[in-house]
PDB file of C-alpha atoms in Angstrom:
ATOM      1  CA  MET A   1     -15.684 -19.766  13.630  1.00 48.00           C
ATOM      2  CA  TYR A   2     -13.431 -16.674  14.781  1.00 44.00           C
ATOM      3  CA  LEU A   3     -10.896 -19.157  16.028  1.00 45.00           C
ATOM      4  CA  LEU A   4     -11.015 -21.353  12.869  1.00 41.00           C
ATOM      5  CA  VAL A   5     -10.549 -17.906  10.873  1.00 43.00           C
ATOM      6  CA  LEU A   6      -7.681 -17.287  12.548  1.00 42.00           C
ATOM      7  CA  LEU A   7      -5.898 -20.741  12.109  1.00 43.00           C
ATOM      8  CA  TYR A   8      -6.809 -19.906   8.368  1.00 43.00           C
ATOM      9  CA  VAL A   9      -5.040 -16.444   8.734  1.00 44.00           C
ATOM     10  CA  GLY A  10      -2.330 -18.249  10.542  1.00 45.00           C
ATOM     11  CA  THR A  11      -1.739 -21.086   7.738  1.00 43.00           C
ATOM     12  CA  LEU A  12      -1.685 -18.751   4.348  1.00 45.00           C
ATOM     13  CA  SER A  13       0.905 -16.542   6.529  1.00 47.00           C
ATOM     14  CA  LEU A  14       3.114 -19.192   7.386  1.00 48.00           C
ATOM     15  CA  ASP A  15       3.298 -20.893   3.738  1.00 74.00           C
ATOM     16  CA  LYS A  16       4.625 -16.783   1.955  1.00 82.00           C
ATOM     17  CA  LEU A  17       7.740 -18.055   3.902  1.00 89.00           C
ATOM     18  CA  ASN A  18       8.326 -20.628   1.466  1.00 92.00           C
ATOM     19  CA  MET A  19       7.084 -19.883  -1.637  1.00 92.00           C
ATOM     20  CA  CYS A  20       7.699 -19.052  -5.176  1.00 94.00           C
ATOM     21  CA  MET A  21       5.620 -16.154  -7.361  1.00 89.00           C
ATOM     22  CA  ASP A  22       3.413 -16.312  -9.866  1.00 89.00           C
ATOM     23  CA  GLY A  23       5.951 -14.805 -12.713  1.00 80.00           C
ATOM     24  CA  LYS A  24       7.492 -15.670 -16.566  1.00 84.00           C
ATOM     25  CA  HIS A  25      10.260 -18.108 -15.338  1.00 83.00           C
ATOM     26  CA  GLN A  26       9.532 -19.282 -11.696  1.00 86.00           C
ATOM     27  CA  LYS A  27       9.034 -22.284 -10.768  1.00 91.00           C
ATOM     28  CA  THR A  28       5.930 -23.121  -9.041  1.00 91.00           C
ATOM     29  CA  ALA A  29       7.461 -24.252  -5.562  1.00 93.00           C
ATOM     30  CA  PRO A  30      10.975 -23.896  -4.558  1.00 92.00           C
ATOM     31  CA  GLY A  31      12.914 -26.596  -4.331  1.00 93.00           C
ATOM     32  CA  PRO A  32      17.231 -27.385  -4.084  1.00 93.00           C
ATOM     33  CA  GLU A  33      18.496 -26.880  -7.462  1.00 89.00           C
ATOM     34  CA  GLY A  34      22.316 -28.190  -7.558  1.00 82.00           C
ATOM     35  CA  GLN A  35      23.739 -26.205 -10.545  1.00 82.00           C
ATOM     36  CA  LEU A  36      22.718 -22.986 -10.237  1.00 88.00           C
ATOM     37  CA  PHE A  37      25.339 -20.898 -12.598  1.00 89.00           C
ATOM     38  CA  LEU A  38      27.503 -18.349 -11.411  1.00 89.00           C
ATOM     39  CA  GLN A  39      26.107 -15.105  -9.529  1.00 94.00           C
ATOM     40  CA  CYS A  40      23.266 -17.491  -8.558  1.00 91.00           C
ATOM     41  CA  THR A  41      24.730 -19.867  -6.813  1.00 93.00           C
ATOM     42  CA  PRO A  42      23.966 -18.413  -3.309  1.00 93.00           C
ATOM     43  CA  TRP A  43      19.991 -19.935  -3.723  1.00 94.00           C
ATOM     44  CA  ARG A  44      20.752 -23.681  -4.523  1.00 92.00           C
ATOM     45  CA  ASP A  45      19.826 -25.639  -2.049  1.00 93.00           C
ATOM     46  CA  ASN A  46      16.357 -23.465  -2.541  1.00 94.00           C
ATOM     47  CA  ALA A  47      15.257 -21.710  -5.177  1.00 93.00           C
ATOM     48  CA  CYS A  48      12.830 -20.850  -7.006  1.00 94.00           C
ATOM     49  CA  CYS A  49      14.941 -20.401 -10.716  1.00 93.00           C
ATOM     50  CA  THR A  50      15.784 -23.410 -12.939  1.00 91.00           C
ATOM     51  CA  ALA A  51      19.871 -23.501 -14.116  1.00 90.00           C
ATOM     52  CA  ASN A  52      18.832 -22.480 -17.390  1.00 86.00           C
ATOM     53  CA  THR A  53      16.826 -19.319 -15.932  1.00 88.00           C
ATOM     54  CA  THR A  54      20.638 -18.232 -14.045  1.00 89.00           C
ATOM     55  CA  GLU A  55      22.390 -19.073 -17.000  1.00 88.00           C
ATOM     56  CA  GLU A  56      20.408 -16.373 -18.846  1.00 87.00           C
ATOM     57  CA  ALA A  57      20.877 -13.826 -16.130  1.00 87.00           C
ATOM     58  CA  HIS A  58      24.072 -13.435 -17.205  1.00 89.00           C
ATOM     59  CA  GLU A  59      23.590 -13.355 -20.208  1.00 84.00           C
ATOM     60  CA  ASP A  60      22.935  -9.740 -22.298  1.00 80.00           C
ATOM     61  CA  ASN A  61      19.472  -9.527 -24.291  1.00 72.00           C
ATOM     62  CA  SER A  62      18.475 -12.826 -22.741  1.00 73.00           C
ATOM     63  CA  TYR A  63      15.930 -14.498 -23.613  1.00 71.00           C
ATOM     64  CA  LEU A  64      14.232 -13.719 -19.690  1.00 78.00           C
ATOM     65  CA  TYR A  65      12.584 -10.676 -21.062  1.00 85.00           C
ATOM     66  CA  ASN A  66      14.731  -9.140 -24.354  1.00 85.00           C
ATOM     67  CA  PHE A  67      16.374  -6.520 -21.797  1.00 91.00           C
ATOM     68  CA  ASN A  68      19.164  -4.931 -22.995  1.00 91.00           C
ATOM     69  CA  TRP A  69      21.545  -2.916 -20.185  1.00 94.00           C
ATOM     70  CA  ASN A  70      23.258  -1.689 -22.850  1.00 94.00           C
ATOM     71  CA  HIS A  71      20.876   1.020 -23.739  1.00 94.00           C
ATOM     72  CA  CYS A  72      23.314   3.937 -23.225  1.00 96.00           C
ATOM     73  CA  GLY A  73      25.989   2.700 -24.335  1.00 95.00           C
ATOM     74  CA  ALA A  74      27.888  -0.600 -22.161  1.00 95.00           C
ATOM     75  CA  MET A  75      27.208  -1.244 -19.115  1.00 96.00           C
ATOM     76  CA  SER A  76      30.387  -1.213 -16.887  1.00 97.00           C
ATOM     77  CA  PRO A  77      31.132  -4.619 -15.039  1.00 96.00           C
ATOM     78  CA  SER A  78      31.005  -2.915 -11.991  1.00 97.00           C
ATOM     79  CA  CYS A  79      27.329  -1.978 -12.825  1.00 97.00           C
ATOM     80  CA  LYS A  80      26.201  -5.357 -14.067  1.00 95.00           C
ATOM     81  CA  ARG A  81      27.320  -7.115 -11.954  1.00 95.00           C
ATOM     82  CA  HIS A  82      24.471  -5.710  -9.074  1.00 97.00           C
ATOM     83  CA  PHE A  83      21.756  -6.186 -12.151  1.00 95.00           C
ATOM     84  CA  ILE A  84      22.922  -9.749 -12.564  1.00 94.00           C
ATOM     85  CA  GLN A  85      22.643 -10.146  -8.629  1.00 96.00           C
ATOM     86  CA  ASP A  86      18.734  -8.576  -8.699  1.00 95.00           C
ATOM     87  CA  THR A  87      17.990 -10.792 -11.747  1.00 93.00           C
ATOM     88  CA  CYS A  88      19.158 -13.704  -9.095  1.00 94.00           C
ATOM     89  CA  PHE A  89      17.364 -12.700  -6.188  1.00 95.00           C
ATOM     90  CA  TYR A  90      14.373 -11.522  -8.250  1.00 93.00           C
ATOM     91  CA  GLU A  91      13.838 -15.243 -10.024  1.00 93.00           C
ATOM     92  CA  CYS A  92      15.604 -17.222  -7.313  1.00 94.00           C
ATOM     93  CA  SER A  93      14.068 -16.525  -4.291  1.00 94.00           C
ATOM     94  CA  PRO A  94      12.152 -18.273  -2.174  1.00 95.00           C
ATOM     95  CA  HIS A  95      11.440 -15.776   1.415  1.00 95.00           C
ATOM     96  CA  LEU A  96       9.680 -12.603  -0.957  1.00 95.00           C
ATOM     97  CA  GLY A  97       6.303 -13.931   0.449  1.00 93.00           C
ATOM     98  CA  PRO A  98       5.235 -11.075   2.742  1.00 94.00           C
ATOM     99  CA  TRP A  99       5.511  -8.422  -0.365  1.00 95.00           C
ATOM    100  CA  ILE A 100       3.969 -10.715  -3.491  1.00 94.00           C
ATOM    101  CA  GLN A 101       1.247  -8.438  -5.325  1.00 92.00           C
ATOM    102  CA  PRO A 102      -0.950  -9.156  -7.870  1.00 91.00           C
ATOM    103  CA  ALA A 103       0.285  -7.873 -11.129  1.00 88.00           C
ATOM    104  CA  ASP A 104      -2.399  -6.276 -14.078  1.00 83.00           C
ATOM    105  CA  GLU A 105       0.329  -7.173 -16.946  1.00 84.00           C
ATOM    106  CA  SER A 106       0.686  -9.521 -20.109  1.00 81.00           C
ATOM    107  CA  TRP A 107       3.992 -11.605 -19.167  1.00 82.00           C
ATOM    108  CA  ARG A 108       3.078 -11.839 -15.026  1.00 85.00           C
ATOM    109  CA  LYS A 109       0.469 -12.415 -12.712  1.00 90.00           C
ATOM    110  CA  GLU A 110       2.301 -11.352  -9.306  1.00 92.00           C
ATOM    111  CA  ARG A 111       5.114  -9.187  -9.057  1.00 92.00           C
ATOM    112  CA  VAL A 112       6.478  -7.996  -5.383  1.00 94.00           C
ATOM    113  CA  LEU A 113       6.037  -4.564  -3.223  1.00 95.00           C
ATOM    114  CA  ASN A 114       8.356  -2.616  -1.703  1.00 97.00           C
ATOM    115  CA  VAL A 115      11.085  -4.907  -0.557  1.00 97.00           C
ATOM    116  CA  PRO A 116      12.899  -3.835   1.909  1.00 97.00           C
ATOM    117  CA  ILE A 117      16.633  -3.392   0.651  1.00 97.00           C
ATOM    118  CA  CYS A 118      19.979  -3.472   2.862  1.00 97.00           C
ATOM    119  CA  LYS A 119      21.176   0.023   2.677  1.00 97.00           C
ATOM    120  CA  ASP A 120      24.767  -0.918   2.302  1.00 97.00           C
ATOM    121  CA  GLU A 121      23.939  -3.176  -0.627  1.00 97.00           C
ATOM    122  CA  CYS A 122      21.282   0.005  -2.201  1.00 98.00           C
ATOM    123  CA  GLU A 123      24.625   2.225  -1.556  1.00 98.00           C
ATOM    124  CA  GLN A 124      27.065   0.069  -3.234  1.00 98.00           C
ATOM    125  CA  TRP A 125      25.062  -0.846  -6.179  1.00 98.00           C
ATOM    126  CA  TRP A 126      24.632   2.924  -6.865  1.00 98.00           C
ATOM    127  CA  GLU A 127      28.490   3.732  -6.285  1.00 98.00           C
ATOM    128  CA  ASP A 128      29.373   0.802  -8.578  1.00 98.00           C
ATOM    129  CA  CYS A 129      27.084   2.652 -11.605  1.00 98.00           C
ATOM    130  CA  LYS A 130      27.288   6.365 -10.945  1.00 97.00           C
ATOM    131  CA  ASP A 131      29.290   6.742 -13.991  1.00 97.00           C
ATOM    132  CA  ASP A 132      27.120   4.752 -16.442  1.00 97.00           C
ATOM    133  CA  PHE A 133      24.055   6.240 -18.221  1.00 98.00           C
ATOM    134  CA  THR A 134      20.697   6.092 -18.824  1.00 97.00           C
ATOM    135  CA  CYS A 135      17.440   7.114 -20.422  1.00 97.00           C
ATOM    136  CA  LYS A 136      14.774   6.555 -18.539  1.00 96.00           C
ATOM    137  CA  SER A 137      14.638   6.337 -14.354  1.00 96.00           C
ATOM    138  CA  ASN A 138      11.594   3.623 -14.744  1.00 97.00           C
ATOM    139  CA  TRP A 139      13.389   0.684 -16.566  1.00 96.00           C
ATOM    140  CA  HIS A 140       9.699  -1.371 -15.735  1.00 92.00           C
ATOM    141  CA  LYS A 141       8.162   0.898 -18.457  1.00 92.00           C
ATOM    142  CA  GLY A 142       8.171   3.325 -21.288  1.00 94.00           C
ATOM    143  CA  TRP A 143      10.362   2.250 -23.073  1.00 96.00           C
ATOM    144  CA  ASP A 144      10.537   1.946 -27.401  1.00 95.00           C
ATOM    145  CA  TRP A 145      10.218  -2.328 -28.254  1.00 93.00           C
ATOM    146  CA  SER A 146       9.394  -1.744 -31.359  1.00 93.00           C
ATOM    147  CA  SER A 147      12.812  -4.130 -32.386  1.00 90.00           C
ATOM    148  CA  LYS A 148      11.282  -6.718 -29.661  1.00 88.00           C
ATOM    149  CA  VAL A 149      14.890  -5.483 -27.796  1.00 89.00           C
ATOM    150  CA  ASN A 150      14.457  -1.855 -25.844  1.00 92.00           C
ATOM    151  CA  LYS A 151      15.250   1.385 -26.753  1.00 93.00           C
ATOM    152  CA  CYS A 152      15.779   4.560 -25.367  1.00 96.00           C
ATOM    153  CA  PRO A 153      11.730   6.228 -25.991  1.00 94.00           C
ATOM    154  CA  GLU A 154      12.095   8.666 -28.495  1.00 93.00           C
ATOM    155  CA  GLY A 155      12.810  12.626 -27.416  1.00 92.00           C
ATOM    156  CA  SER A 156      14.818  10.834 -24.620  1.00 94.00           C
ATOM    157  CA  LYS A 157      18.314  11.185 -24.152  1.00 96.00           C
ATOM    158  CA  CYS A 158      21.402   9.205 -22.079  1.00 97.00           C
ATOM    159  CA  ARG A 159      22.442  11.552 -19.505  1.00 97.00           C
ATOM    160  CA  LYS A 160      24.912  10.442 -16.316  1.00 97.00           C
ATOM    161  CA  TRP A 161      23.706   8.201 -13.865  1.00 98.00           C
ATOM    162  CA  THR A 162      24.012  10.130 -11.368  1.00 97.00           C
ATOM    163  CA  GLU A 163      21.184  12.397 -13.056  1.00 97.00           C
ATOM    164  CA  VAL A 164      19.103   9.938 -13.328  1.00 97.00           C
ATOM    165  CA  PHE A 165      19.142   8.447 -10.130  1.00 98.00           C
ATOM    166  CA  PRO A 166      20.659  11.336  -7.811  1.00 98.00           C
ATOM    167  CA  THR A 167      20.341   9.006  -4.496  1.00 98.00           C
ATOM    168  CA  PRO A 168      20.972   6.033  -4.045  1.00 98.00           C
ATOM    169  CA  LYS A 169      17.026   6.012  -2.426  1.00 98.00           C
ATOM    170  CA  SER A 170      15.887   6.987  -5.815  1.00 98.00           C
ATOM    171  CA  MET A 171      17.728   4.687  -7.754  1.00 98.00           C
ATOM    172  CA  CYS A 172      16.701   1.734  -6.080  1.00 98.00           C
ATOM    173  CA  GLU A 173      12.936   2.579  -5.720  1.00 98.00           C
ATOM    174  CA  GLU A 174      12.523   3.762  -8.590  1.00 97.00           C
ATOM    175  CA  ILE A 175      14.029   1.873 -11.218  1.00 97.00           C
ATOM    176  CA  TRP A 176      11.821  -1.169 -10.753  1.00 96.00           C
ATOM    177  CA  SER A 177       8.657   0.315  -9.771  1.00 95.00           C
ATOM    178  CA  ASN A 178       8.661  -0.089  -6.193  1.00 95.00           C
ATOM    179  CA  SER A 179       9.240  -3.044  -5.852  1.00 96.00           C
ATOM    180  CA  TYR A 180      12.427  -2.619  -3.775  1.00 97.00           C
ATOM    181  CA  LEU A 181      11.908  -0.508  -0.674  1.00 97.00           C
ATOM    182  CA  TYR A 182      15.164   1.974   0.855  1.00 98.00           C
ATOM    183  CA  THR A 183      16.008   0.959   4.728  1.00 97.00           C
ATOM    184  CA  THR A 184      18.450   1.957   7.030  1.00 96.00           C
ATOM    185  CA  HIS A 185      19.648  -1.255   7.851  1.00 97.00           C
ATOM    186  CA  LEU A 186      22.471  -2.888   6.658  1.00 96.00           C
ATOM    187  CA  LYS A 187      23.177  -6.661   6.017  1.00 95.00           C
ATOM    188  CA  GLY A 188      23.062  -8.598   8.843  1.00 93.00           C
ATOM    189  CA  SER A 189      20.952  -6.906  10.772  1.00 94.00           C
ATOM    190  CA  GLY A 190      18.019  -8.484   9.891  1.00 94.00           C
ATOM    191  CA  ARG A 191      15.713  -6.007   8.900  1.00 95.00           C
ATOM    192  CA  CYS A 192      16.315  -6.377   4.874  1.00 96.00           C
ATOM    193  CA  MET A 193      16.993  -8.061   2.114  1.00 96.00           C
ATOM    194  CA  GLN A 194      19.859  -9.205   0.744  1.00 96.00           C
ATOM    195  CA  LEU A 195      20.845  -9.700  -2.745  1.00 95.00           C
ATOM    196  CA  TRP A 196      24.230 -10.645  -1.676  1.00 92.00           C
ATOM    197  CA  PHE A 197      25.093 -13.918   0.938  1.00 92.00           C
ATOM    198  CA  SER A 198      27.187 -17.195   0.830  1.00 88.00           C
ATOM    199  CA  GLY A 199      26.302 -19.677   3.003  1.00 89.00           C
ATOM    200  CA  LYS A 200      22.718 -20.344   5.126  1.00 91.00           C
ATOM    201  CA  ASN A 201      20.311 -17.550   2.582  1.00 94.00           C
ATOM    202  CA  PRO A 202      19.894 -14.660   5.980  1.00 95.00           C
ATOM    203  CA  ASN A 203      16.545 -13.314   4.314  1.00 95.00           C
ATOM    204  CA  ARG A 204      14.277 -16.064   5.789  1.00 94.00           C
ATOM    205  CA  GLU A 205      14.742 -14.615   9.133  1.00 93.00           C
ATOM    206  CA  VAL A 206      13.701 -11.201   7.360  1.00 94.00           C
ATOM    207  CA  ALA A 207      10.356 -12.620   5.732  1.00 93.00           C
ATOM    208  CA  GLU A 208       9.653 -13.949   9.042  1.00 93.00           C
ATOM    209  CA  TYR A 209       9.875 -10.747  10.777  1.00 93.00           C
ATOM    210  CA  TYR A 210       7.985  -8.542   8.060  1.00 93.00           C
ATOM    211  CA  ASN A 211       5.337 -11.390   7.831  1.00 89.00           C
ATOM    212  CA  GLN A 212       5.050 -11.440  11.917  1.00 86.00           C
ATOM    213  CA  ALA A 213       4.420  -7.724  11.794  1.00 68.00           C
ATOM    214  CA  GLN A 214       1.607  -8.382   9.259  1.00 64.00           C
ATOM    215  CA  GLN A 215       0.031 -10.887  11.041  1.00 66.00           C
ATOM    216  CA  SER A 216      -0.181  -8.669  13.849  1.00 58.00           C
ATOM    217  CA  ARG A 217      -1.527  -6.639  11.798  1.00 55.00           C
ATOM    218  CA  SER A 218      -4.170  -8.592  10.306  1.00 50.00           C
ATOM    219  CA  PHE A 219      -4.913 -10.315  14.002  1.00 45.00           C
ATOM    220  CA  ALA A 220      -5.703  -6.692  15.119  1.00 44.00           C
ATOM    221  CA  VAL A 221      -8.016  -5.664  12.092  1.00 47.00           C
ATOM    222  CA  THR A 222     -10.258  -9.261  12.461  1.00 45.00           C
ATOM    223  CA  THR A 223     -10.148  -9.098  16.269  1.00 47.00           C
ATOM    224  CA  LEU A 224     -12.019  -5.584  15.639  1.00 50.00           C
ATOM    225  CA  LEU A 225     -14.358  -6.685  12.809  1.00 49.00           C
ATOM    226  CA  PHE A 226     -15.355  -9.402  15.340  1.00 42.00           C
ATOM    227  CA  LEU A 227     -15.841  -7.473  18.579  1.00 49.00           C
ATOM    228  CA  ALA A 228     -17.888  -4.634  16.235  1.00 46.00           C
ATOM    229  CA  ALA A 229     -19.737  -7.675  15.006  1.00 48.00           C
ATOM    230  CA  VAL A 230     -20.697  -8.907  18.111  1.00 48.00           C
ATOM    231  CA  VAL A 231     -21.050  -5.355  19.511  1.00 50.00           C
ATOM    232  CA  PHE A 232     -23.670  -4.572  16.890  1.00 45.00           C
ATOM    233  CA  SER A 233     -25.887  -8.523  16.941  1.00 56.00           C
ATOM    234  CA  ALA A 234     -26.548  -7.916  21.193  1.00 54.00           C
ATOM    235  CA  THR A 235     -27.892  -4.736  20.447  1.00 60.00           C
ATOM    236  CA  LYS A 236     -30.206  -5.723  18.290  1.00 59.00           C
ATOM    237  CA  TYR A 237     -31.705  -7.645  20.625  1.00 54.00           C
TER     238      TYR A 237
END
């Protein structure tokens, strides 16, 4: 019986390496998509997104989430390209399984939490946005949606990016409610998820590493519980 439990846990862990989260626009299962749009193209061989989703990801106020990047004036192109890439990563990636969590939200059933982002990518994102403006540090909630497009809430004011996000770490971790976890790992290390890549998707290797770590922790806990049950049963007789 114990062996069957371990095999079941292992099977669930393997599924995490190639799956789509239950979000608003993701497919139910990953697969090839021949015609993904511009910045989302790297995921075309195995994607959780469709071509229509990736085209909308490049639009201002797209139907995806009606989100207005230009809520404090026009966002610079150098900054916006990172948010487009972030959207591609979120919508298309099939290797986010180790970080998928239930979401208590009306528009999605699952979200990601503490996805390890590469230090150099996070810092470049912050560097390219540092001269832009925003009125909020958490872009997941607290907006004025009365016009069906996000606006700065009453009482807030537009401030320079570096006032709202004094460090790359603060930006990457706060802006999407800890969807990302800032790390000291660099692209190519196999220890952080890359938003930017070409050719073979490097993120499966990263997911495998963290999935194995989670599986090892689960195995240790299961073993301790099993041994505790054995000891408890033995003391009864």
